[in-house]
GROMACS .gro file of C-alpha atoms in nm:
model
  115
    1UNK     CA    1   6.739   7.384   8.957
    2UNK     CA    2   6.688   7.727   8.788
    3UNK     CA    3   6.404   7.796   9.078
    4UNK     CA    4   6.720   7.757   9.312
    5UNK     CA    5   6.904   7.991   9.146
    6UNK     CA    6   6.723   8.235   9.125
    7UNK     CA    7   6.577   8.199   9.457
    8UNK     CA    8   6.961   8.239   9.593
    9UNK     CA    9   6.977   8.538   9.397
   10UNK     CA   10   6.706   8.698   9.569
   11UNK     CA   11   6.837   8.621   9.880
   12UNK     CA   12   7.173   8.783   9.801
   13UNK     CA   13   7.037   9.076   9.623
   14UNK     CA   14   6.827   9.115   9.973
   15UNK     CA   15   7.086   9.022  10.195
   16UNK     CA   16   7.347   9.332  10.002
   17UNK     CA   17   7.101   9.543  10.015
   18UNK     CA   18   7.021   9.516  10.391
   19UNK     CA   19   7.397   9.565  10.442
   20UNK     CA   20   7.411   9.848  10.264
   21UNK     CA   21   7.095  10.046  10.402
   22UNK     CA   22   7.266   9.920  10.765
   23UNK     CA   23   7.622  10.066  10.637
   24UNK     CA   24   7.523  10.356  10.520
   25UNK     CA   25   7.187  10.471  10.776
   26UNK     CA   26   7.490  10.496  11.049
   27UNK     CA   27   7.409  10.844  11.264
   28UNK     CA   28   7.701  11.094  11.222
   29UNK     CA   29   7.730  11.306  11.566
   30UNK     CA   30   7.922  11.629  11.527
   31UNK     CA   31   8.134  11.656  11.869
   32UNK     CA   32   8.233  11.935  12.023
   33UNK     CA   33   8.596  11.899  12.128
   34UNK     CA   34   8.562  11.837  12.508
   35UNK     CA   35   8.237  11.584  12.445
   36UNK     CA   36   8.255  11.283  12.664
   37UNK     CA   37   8.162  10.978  12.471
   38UNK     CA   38   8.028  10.689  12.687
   39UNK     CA   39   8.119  10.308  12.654
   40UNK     CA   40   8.451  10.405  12.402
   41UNK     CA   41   8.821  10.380  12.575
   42UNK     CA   42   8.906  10.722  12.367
   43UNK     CA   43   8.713  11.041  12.414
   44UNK     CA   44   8.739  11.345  12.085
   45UNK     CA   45   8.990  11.563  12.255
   46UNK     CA   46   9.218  11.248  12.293
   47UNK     CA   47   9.111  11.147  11.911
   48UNK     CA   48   9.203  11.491  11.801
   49UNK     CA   49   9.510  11.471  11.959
   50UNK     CA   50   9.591  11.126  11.759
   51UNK     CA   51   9.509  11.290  11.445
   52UNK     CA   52   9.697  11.621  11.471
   53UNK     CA   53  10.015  11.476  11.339
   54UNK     CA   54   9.817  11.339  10.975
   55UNK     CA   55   9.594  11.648  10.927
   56UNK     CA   56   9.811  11.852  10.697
   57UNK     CA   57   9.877  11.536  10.507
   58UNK     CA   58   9.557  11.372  10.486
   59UNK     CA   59   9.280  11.614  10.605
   60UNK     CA   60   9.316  11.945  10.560
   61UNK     CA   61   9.096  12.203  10.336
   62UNK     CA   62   9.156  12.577  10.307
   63UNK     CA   63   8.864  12.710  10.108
   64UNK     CA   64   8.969  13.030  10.202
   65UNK     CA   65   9.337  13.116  10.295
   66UNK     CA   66   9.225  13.447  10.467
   67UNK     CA   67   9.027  13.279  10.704
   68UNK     CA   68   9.193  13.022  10.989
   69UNK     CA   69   9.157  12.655  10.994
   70UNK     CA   70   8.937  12.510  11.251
   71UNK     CA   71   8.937  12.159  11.348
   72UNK     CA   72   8.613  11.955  11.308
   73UNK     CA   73   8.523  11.631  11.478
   74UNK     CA   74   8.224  11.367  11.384
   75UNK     CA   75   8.131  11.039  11.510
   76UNK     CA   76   8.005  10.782  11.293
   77UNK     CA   77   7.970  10.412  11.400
   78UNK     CA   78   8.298  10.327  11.619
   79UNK     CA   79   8.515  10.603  11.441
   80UNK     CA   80   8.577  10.971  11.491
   81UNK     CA   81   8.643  11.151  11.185
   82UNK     CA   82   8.838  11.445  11.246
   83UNK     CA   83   8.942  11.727  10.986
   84UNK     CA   84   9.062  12.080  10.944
   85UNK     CA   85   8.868  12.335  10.666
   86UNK     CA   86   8.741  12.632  10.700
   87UNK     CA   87   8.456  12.590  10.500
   88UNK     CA   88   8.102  12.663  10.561
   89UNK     CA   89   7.932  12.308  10.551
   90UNK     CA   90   7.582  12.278  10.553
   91UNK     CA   91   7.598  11.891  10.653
   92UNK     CA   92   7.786  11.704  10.934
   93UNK     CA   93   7.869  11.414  10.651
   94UNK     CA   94   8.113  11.704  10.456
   95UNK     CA   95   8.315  11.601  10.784
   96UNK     CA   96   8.388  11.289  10.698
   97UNK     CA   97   8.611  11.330  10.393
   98UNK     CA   98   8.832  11.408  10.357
   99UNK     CA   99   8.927  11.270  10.747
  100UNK     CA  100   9.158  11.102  10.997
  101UNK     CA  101   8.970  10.805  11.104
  102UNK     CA  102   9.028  10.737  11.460
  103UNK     CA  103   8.839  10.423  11.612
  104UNK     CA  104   8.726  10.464  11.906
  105UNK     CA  105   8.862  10.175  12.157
  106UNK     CA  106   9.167  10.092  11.974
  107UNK     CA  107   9.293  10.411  11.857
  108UNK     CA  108   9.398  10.300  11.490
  109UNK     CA  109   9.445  10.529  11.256
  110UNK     CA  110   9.313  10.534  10.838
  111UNK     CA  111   9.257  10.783  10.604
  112UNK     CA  112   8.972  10.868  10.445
  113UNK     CA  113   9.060  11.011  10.070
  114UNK     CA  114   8.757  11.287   9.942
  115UNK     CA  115   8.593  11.138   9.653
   0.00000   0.00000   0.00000
């Protein structure tokens, strides 16, 4: 009975931990605005467009108020991520929070919060 147990232990540890690497090991794509995606129902320039009313609210970062906003798009799995900063990032996954996440065949809209 214990050899079961811990055997299904094993098992889950392995099983949360393939998840995870699968979650996480996802490909983020920075997109210019006027990219055509193939095989999604909603291209960036329409995703952008579906964001634009939540960015002030939910993803926008001025790191430097002299300098304009400009708006940044990413795709990650089956979502755009689209924010507005003006800061220099180094990596495409700064992108994706804070971010309007738009999927890309339905359209719906969440928010991801910067952590």
């Amino acid at each position: 009975m214990a050899n079961k147990s811990l055997v299904n232990r094993i098992l889950k540890t392995k099983l949360f931990l393939f998840i995870s690497l699968f979650g996480f090991s996802q490909k983020v794509q920075y997109l210019k605005h006027d990219a055509q995606i193939e095989n999604v129902r909603i291209q960036p320039n329409e995703a952008i467009k579906i964001a634009e009313p939540y960015l002030e609210g939910h993803a926008t970062y001025w790191w430097n108020k002299e300098k304009p906003l400009e708006t940044h798009i990413c795709l990650k799995g089956k979502y755009y991520y689209v924010m507005r900063t003006n800061y220099p990032a180094k990596t495409f996954n700064y992108y994706l929070q804070p971010a309007v996440k738009i999927h890309v065949n339905t359209g719906e809209v969440t928010f991801v919060e910067k952590d």
